[in-house]
Short mmCIF file of C-alpha atoms and ligand atoms in Angstrom, two decimals:
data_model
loop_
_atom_site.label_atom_id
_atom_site.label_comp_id
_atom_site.label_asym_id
_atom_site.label_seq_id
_atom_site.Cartn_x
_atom_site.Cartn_y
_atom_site.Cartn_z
CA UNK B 1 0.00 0.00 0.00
CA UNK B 2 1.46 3.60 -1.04
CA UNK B 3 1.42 5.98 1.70
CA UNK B 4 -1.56 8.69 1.29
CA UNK B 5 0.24 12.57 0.73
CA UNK B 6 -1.43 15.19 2.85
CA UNK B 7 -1.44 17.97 1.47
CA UNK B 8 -2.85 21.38 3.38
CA UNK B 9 -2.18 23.99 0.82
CA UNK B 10 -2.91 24.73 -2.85
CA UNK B 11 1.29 24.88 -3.45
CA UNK B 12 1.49 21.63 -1.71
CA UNK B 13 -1.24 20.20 -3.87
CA UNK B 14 0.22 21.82 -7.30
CA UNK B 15 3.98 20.68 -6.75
CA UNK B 16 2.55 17.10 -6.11
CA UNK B 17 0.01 16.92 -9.53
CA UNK B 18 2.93 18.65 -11.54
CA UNK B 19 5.32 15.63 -10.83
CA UNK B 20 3.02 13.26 -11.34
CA UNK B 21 1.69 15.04 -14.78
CA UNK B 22 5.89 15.61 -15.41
CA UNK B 23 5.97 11.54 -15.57
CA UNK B 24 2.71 11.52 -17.96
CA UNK B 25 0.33 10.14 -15.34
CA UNK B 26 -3.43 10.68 -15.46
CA UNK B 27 -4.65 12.28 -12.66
CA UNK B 28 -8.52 11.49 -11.12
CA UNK B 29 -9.79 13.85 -8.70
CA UNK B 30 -12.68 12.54 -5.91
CA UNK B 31 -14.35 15.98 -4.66
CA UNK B 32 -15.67 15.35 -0.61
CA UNK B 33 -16.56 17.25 2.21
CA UNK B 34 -15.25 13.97 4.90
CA UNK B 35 -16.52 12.08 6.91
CA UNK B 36 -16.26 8.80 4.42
CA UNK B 37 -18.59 6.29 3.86
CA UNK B 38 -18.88 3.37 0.58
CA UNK B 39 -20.40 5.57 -1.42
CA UNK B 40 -16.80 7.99 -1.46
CA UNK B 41 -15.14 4.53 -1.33
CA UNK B 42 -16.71 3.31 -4.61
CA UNK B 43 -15.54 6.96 -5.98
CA UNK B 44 -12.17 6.23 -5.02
CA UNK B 45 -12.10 3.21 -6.61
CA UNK B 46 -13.33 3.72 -9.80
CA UNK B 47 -10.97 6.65 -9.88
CA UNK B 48 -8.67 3.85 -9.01
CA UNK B 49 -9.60 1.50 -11.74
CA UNK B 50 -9.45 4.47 -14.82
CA UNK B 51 -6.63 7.07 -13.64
CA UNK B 52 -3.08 6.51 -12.37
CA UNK B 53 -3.35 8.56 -9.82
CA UNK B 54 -5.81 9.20 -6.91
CA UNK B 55 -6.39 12.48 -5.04
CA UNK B 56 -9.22 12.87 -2.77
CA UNK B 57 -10.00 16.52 -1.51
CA UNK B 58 -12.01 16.88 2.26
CA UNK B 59 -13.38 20.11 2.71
CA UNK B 60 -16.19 21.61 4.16
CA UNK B 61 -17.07 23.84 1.82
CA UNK B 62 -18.64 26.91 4.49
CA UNK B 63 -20.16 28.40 1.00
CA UNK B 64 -22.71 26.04 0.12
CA UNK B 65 -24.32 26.26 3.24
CA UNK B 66 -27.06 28.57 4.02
CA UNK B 67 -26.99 30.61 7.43
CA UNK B 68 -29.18 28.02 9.33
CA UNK B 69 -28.15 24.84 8.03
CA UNK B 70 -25.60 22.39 9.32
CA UNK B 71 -22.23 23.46 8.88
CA UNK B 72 -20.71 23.45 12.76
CA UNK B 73 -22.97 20.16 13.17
CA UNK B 74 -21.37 18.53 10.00
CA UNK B 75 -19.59 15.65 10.64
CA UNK B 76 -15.46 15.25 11.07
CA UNK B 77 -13.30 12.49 11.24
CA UNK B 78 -10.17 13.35 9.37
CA UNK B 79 -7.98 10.76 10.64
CA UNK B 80 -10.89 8.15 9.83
CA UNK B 81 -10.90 9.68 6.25
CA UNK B 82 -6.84 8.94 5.90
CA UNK B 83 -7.37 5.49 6.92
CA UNK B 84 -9.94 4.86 4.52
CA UNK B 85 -8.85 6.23 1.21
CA UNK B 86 -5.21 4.84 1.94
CA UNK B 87 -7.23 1.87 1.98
CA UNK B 88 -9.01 2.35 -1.19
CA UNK B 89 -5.60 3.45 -3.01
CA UNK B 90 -5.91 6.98 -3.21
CA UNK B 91 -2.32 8.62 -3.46
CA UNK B 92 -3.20 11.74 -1.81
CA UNK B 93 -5.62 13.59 0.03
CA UNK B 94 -6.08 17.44 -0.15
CA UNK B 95 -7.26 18.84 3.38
CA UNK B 96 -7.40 22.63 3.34
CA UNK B 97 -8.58 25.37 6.06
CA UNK B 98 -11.54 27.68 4.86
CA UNK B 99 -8.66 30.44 4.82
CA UNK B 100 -6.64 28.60 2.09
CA UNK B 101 -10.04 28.36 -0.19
CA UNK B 102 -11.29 31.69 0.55
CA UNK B 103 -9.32 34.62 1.21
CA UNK B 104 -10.79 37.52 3.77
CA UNK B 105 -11.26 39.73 0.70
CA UNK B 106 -12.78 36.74 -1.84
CA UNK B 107 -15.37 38.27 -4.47
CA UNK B 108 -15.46 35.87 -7.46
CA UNK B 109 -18.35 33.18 -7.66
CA UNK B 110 -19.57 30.71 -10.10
CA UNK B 111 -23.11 31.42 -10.46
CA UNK B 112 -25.58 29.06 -12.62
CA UNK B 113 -29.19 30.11 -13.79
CA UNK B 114 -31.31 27.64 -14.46
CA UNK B 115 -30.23 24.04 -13.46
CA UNK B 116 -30.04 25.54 -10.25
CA UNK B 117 -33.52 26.81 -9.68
CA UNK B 118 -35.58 24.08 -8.93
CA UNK B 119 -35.46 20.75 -6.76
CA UNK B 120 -32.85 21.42 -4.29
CA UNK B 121 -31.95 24.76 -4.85
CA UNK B 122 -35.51 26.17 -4.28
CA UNK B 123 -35.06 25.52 0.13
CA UNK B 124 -31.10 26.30 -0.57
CA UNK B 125 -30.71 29.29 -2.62
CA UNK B 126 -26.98 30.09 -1.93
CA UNK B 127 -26.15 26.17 -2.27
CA UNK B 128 -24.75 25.07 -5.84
CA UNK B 129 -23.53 28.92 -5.85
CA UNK B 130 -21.07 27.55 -3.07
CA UNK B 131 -20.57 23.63 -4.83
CA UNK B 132 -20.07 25.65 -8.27
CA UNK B 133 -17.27 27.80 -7.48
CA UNK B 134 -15.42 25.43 -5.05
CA UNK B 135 -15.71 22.89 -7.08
CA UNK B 136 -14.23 25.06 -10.09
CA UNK B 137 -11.02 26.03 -7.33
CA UNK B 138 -10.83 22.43 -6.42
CA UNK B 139 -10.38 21.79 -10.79
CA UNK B 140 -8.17 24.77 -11.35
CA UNK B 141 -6.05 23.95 -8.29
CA UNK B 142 -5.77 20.36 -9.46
CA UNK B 143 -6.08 19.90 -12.84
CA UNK B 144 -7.79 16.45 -12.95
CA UNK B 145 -8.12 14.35 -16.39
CA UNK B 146 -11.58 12.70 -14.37
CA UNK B 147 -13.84 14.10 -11.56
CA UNK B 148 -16.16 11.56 -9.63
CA UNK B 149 -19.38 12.12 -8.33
CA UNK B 150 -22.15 9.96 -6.82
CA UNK B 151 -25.46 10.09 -8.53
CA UNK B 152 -27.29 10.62 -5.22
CA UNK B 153 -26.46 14.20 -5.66
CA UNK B 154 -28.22 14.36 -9.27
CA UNK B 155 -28.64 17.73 -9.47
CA UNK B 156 -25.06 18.48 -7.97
CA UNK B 157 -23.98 15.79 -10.97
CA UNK B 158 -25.90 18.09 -13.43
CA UNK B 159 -24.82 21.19 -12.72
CA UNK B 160 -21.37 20.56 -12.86
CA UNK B 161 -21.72 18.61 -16.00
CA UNK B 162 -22.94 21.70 -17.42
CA UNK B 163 -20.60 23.95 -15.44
CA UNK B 164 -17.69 22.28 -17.09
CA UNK B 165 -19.43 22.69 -20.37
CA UNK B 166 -20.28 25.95 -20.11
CA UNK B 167 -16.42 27.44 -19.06
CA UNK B 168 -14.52 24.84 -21.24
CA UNK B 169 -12.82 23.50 -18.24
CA UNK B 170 -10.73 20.39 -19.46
CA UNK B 171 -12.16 17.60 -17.32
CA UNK B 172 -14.26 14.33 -17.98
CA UNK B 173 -16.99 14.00 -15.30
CA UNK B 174 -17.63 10.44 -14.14
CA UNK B 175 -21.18 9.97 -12.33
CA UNK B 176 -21.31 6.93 -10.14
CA UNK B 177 -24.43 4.58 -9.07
CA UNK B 178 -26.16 5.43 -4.91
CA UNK B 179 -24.47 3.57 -2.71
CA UNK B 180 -26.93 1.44 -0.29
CA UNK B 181 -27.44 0.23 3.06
CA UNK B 182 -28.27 -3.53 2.91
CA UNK B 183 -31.67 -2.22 3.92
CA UNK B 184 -31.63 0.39 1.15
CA UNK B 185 -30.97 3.79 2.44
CA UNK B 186 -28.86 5.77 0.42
CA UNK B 187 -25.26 6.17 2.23
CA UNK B 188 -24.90 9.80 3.42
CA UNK B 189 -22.67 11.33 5.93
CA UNK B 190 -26.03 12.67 7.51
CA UNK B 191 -27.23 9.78 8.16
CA UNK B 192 -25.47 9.86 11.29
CA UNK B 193 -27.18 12.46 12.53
CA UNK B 194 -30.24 10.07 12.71
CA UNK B 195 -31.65 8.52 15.92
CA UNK B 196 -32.43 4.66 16.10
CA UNK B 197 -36.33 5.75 15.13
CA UNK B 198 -35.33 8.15 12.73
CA UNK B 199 -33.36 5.64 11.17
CA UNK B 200 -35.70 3.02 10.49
CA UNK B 201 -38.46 5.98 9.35
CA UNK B 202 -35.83 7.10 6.94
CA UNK B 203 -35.87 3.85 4.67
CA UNK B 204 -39.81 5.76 3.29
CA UNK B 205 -37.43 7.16 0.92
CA UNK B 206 -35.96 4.04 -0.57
CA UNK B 207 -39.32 2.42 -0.34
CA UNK B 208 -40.39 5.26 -2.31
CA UNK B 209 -37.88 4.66 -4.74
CA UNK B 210 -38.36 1.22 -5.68
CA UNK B 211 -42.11 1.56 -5.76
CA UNK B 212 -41.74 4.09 -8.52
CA UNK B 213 -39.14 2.56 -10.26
CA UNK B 214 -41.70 -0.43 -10.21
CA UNK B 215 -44.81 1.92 -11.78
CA UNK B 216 -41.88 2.90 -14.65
CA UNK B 217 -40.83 -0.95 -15.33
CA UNK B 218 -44.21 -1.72 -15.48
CA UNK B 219 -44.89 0.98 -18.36
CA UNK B 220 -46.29 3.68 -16.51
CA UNK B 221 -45.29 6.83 -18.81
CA UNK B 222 -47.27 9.61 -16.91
CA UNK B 223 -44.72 11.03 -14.67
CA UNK B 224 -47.11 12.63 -12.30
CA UNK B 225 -48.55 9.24 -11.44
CA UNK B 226 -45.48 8.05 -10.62
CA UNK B 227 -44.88 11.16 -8.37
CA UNK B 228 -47.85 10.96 -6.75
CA UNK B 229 -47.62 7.08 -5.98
CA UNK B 230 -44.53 8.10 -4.38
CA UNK B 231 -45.79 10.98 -2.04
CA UNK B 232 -48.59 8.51 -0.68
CA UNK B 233 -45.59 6.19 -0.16
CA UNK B 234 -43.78 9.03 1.98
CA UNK B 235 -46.64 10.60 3.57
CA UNK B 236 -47.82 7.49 5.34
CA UNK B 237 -44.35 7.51 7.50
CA UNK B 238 -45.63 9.97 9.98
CA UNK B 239 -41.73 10.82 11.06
CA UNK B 240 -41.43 12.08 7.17
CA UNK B 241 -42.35 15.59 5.94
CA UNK B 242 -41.45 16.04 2.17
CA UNK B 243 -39.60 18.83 0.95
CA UNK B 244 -40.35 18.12 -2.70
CA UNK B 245 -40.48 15.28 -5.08
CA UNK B 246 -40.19 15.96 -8.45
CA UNK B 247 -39.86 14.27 -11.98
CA UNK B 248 -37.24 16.21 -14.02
CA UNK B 249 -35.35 16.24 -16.93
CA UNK B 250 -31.85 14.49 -15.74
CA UNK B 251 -29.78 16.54 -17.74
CA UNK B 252 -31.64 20.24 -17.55
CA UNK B 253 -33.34 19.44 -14.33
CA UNK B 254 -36.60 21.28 -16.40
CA UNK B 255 -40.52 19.62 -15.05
CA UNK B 256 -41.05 16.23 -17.16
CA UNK B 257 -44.76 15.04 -17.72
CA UNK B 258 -44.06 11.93 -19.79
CA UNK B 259 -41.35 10.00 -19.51
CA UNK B 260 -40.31 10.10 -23.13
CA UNK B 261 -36.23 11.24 -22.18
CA UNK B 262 -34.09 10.39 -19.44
CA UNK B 263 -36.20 11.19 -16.41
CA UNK B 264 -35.04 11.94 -12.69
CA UNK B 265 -36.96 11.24 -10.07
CA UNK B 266 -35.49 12.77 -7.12
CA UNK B 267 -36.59 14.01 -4.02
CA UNK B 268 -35.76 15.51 -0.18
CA UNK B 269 -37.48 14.70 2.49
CA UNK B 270 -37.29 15.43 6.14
CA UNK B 271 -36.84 12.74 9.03
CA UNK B 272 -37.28 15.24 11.65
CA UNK B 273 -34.46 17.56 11.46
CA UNK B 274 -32.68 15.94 8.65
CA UNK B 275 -33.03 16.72 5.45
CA UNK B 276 -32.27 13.46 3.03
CA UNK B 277 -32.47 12.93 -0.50
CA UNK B 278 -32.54 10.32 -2.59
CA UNK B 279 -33.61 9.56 -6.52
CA UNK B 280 -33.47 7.18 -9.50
CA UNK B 281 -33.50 7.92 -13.29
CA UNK B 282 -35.47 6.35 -15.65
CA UNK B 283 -33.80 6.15 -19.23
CA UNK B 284 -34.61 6.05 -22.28
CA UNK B 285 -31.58 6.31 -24.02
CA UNK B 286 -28.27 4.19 -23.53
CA UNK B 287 -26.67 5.80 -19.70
O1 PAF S 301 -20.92 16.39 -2.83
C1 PAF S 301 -20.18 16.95 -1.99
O2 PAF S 301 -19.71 16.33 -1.04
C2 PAF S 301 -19.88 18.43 -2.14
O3 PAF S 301 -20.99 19.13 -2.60
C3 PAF S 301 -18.64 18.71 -3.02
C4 PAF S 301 -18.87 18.27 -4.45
C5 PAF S 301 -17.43 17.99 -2.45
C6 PAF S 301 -18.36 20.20 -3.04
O4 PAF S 301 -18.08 20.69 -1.77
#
């Protein structure tokens, strides 16, 4: 097993890529915010599998949070992080203080229209203002040939497809499948903020989930049905209070009403305090 570079600053980070790019090595970056779980795991490793090298960033980026959300709560464990992308094979981890991404006097954002409106970014206006432009530092700062990101965040997934579109950055996005409990929750670092009831109310949203991936398999085309099957689902767990579920376009997150292109079906819901999200897409054309 290599032993995982730390690296706390951007110089450290750009000496370390520029030897590795100086010996014609791909480099795949895995964007996370800590606190590891499988689903960063199976990042790491299919960054593993398609680059030569591996570099994981942890950072909790303050940005994308709004001004009562969770960002003192959020969970930390960087020594637990270490030990678990050393033992996925990632080469190096970049682990930088707020003040090393964002200087006292910083003024320059990444700010989408449209993608960004709806779903998730109608309860967190400020939010994929915050994931765009640290996630454009975190490309500039590394210069990755692939970027990994789970497909629970869709709309995170979207937006910086079309981020990297839209400024020409030179990058190949790679979306990976949810990651699962055996009992089907999706992995998320929140989860830990769950109590034992919460817990076991918080698997509405994968039942939710496969019982409208079931109405689609079965033929169902009208994409409000399937939403609607899916809210009873939810709104007989009395613990759950839905934020929205939705059936979207998958690539320009615009309202579907037939599922004639790739459909997302995502949604956030609240288990008391905690706001989860999950989704699957339906396709129609080859993923
Ligand atoms: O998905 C996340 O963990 C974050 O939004 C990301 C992409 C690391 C940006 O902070």
């Amino acid at each position: 097993m290599t032993r995982l570079i730390v690296a706390d600053t951007v110089a450290q980070v750009r000496e370390c890529v520029k030897a590795w790019k100086k010996e014609g090595l791909t480099v795949g970056l895995v964007p996370t915010m800590g606190y590891l779980h499988e689903g960063h795991a199976s990042l790491v490793q299919k960054a593993r599998e398609e680059c030569d090298k591996v570099i994981a960033s942890v950072f909790v980026n303050p940005t994308q949070f709004g001004p009562n959300e969770d960002l003192e709560a959020y969970p930390r464990d960087f020594e637990r992080d270490c030990a678990l992308l050393e033992a996925c094979g990632a080469d190096a981890v970049f682990h930088p203080v707020p003040s090393e991404m964002y200087a006292g006097d910083f003024s320059t954002w990444v700010d989408m229209q449209g993608l960004t409106a709806g779903l998730c970014g109608k309860t967190r206006p400020t939010h994929f203002r915050g994931v765009c432009t640290v996630v454009s530092k975190l490309f500039n700062i590394v210069t990755p040939d692939r970027a990994y990101f789970g497909q629970k965040d869709a709309q995170q997934l979207a937006v910086i497809r079309r981020m990297v579109r839209d400024l020409n950055i030179d990058v190949q996005v790679v979306g990976c499948p949810i990651v699962r409990e055996e009992d089907g929750l999706a992995k998320s670092s929140r989860n830990t903020y769950l109590s034992a009831t919460e817990r076991q109310a918080a698997l509405v949203l994968s039942r939710a989930v496969a019982q409208g991936r079931t109405l689609a398999c079965e033929g169902e085309k009208d994409a409000a049905r399937i939403v609607a099957e899916m809210r009873r689902v939810i709104e007989a767990e009395p613990m759950a209070r839905i934020d929205y579920v939705e059936a979207v376009d998958a690539d320009t997150i615009e309202p579907v009403e037939r599922l004639s292109r790739d459909t997302l079906f995502a949604m956030a819901v609240y288990i008391g305090k905690t706001r989860l999200i999950d989704n699957f897409i339906v396709r129609t054309t080859e993923a």
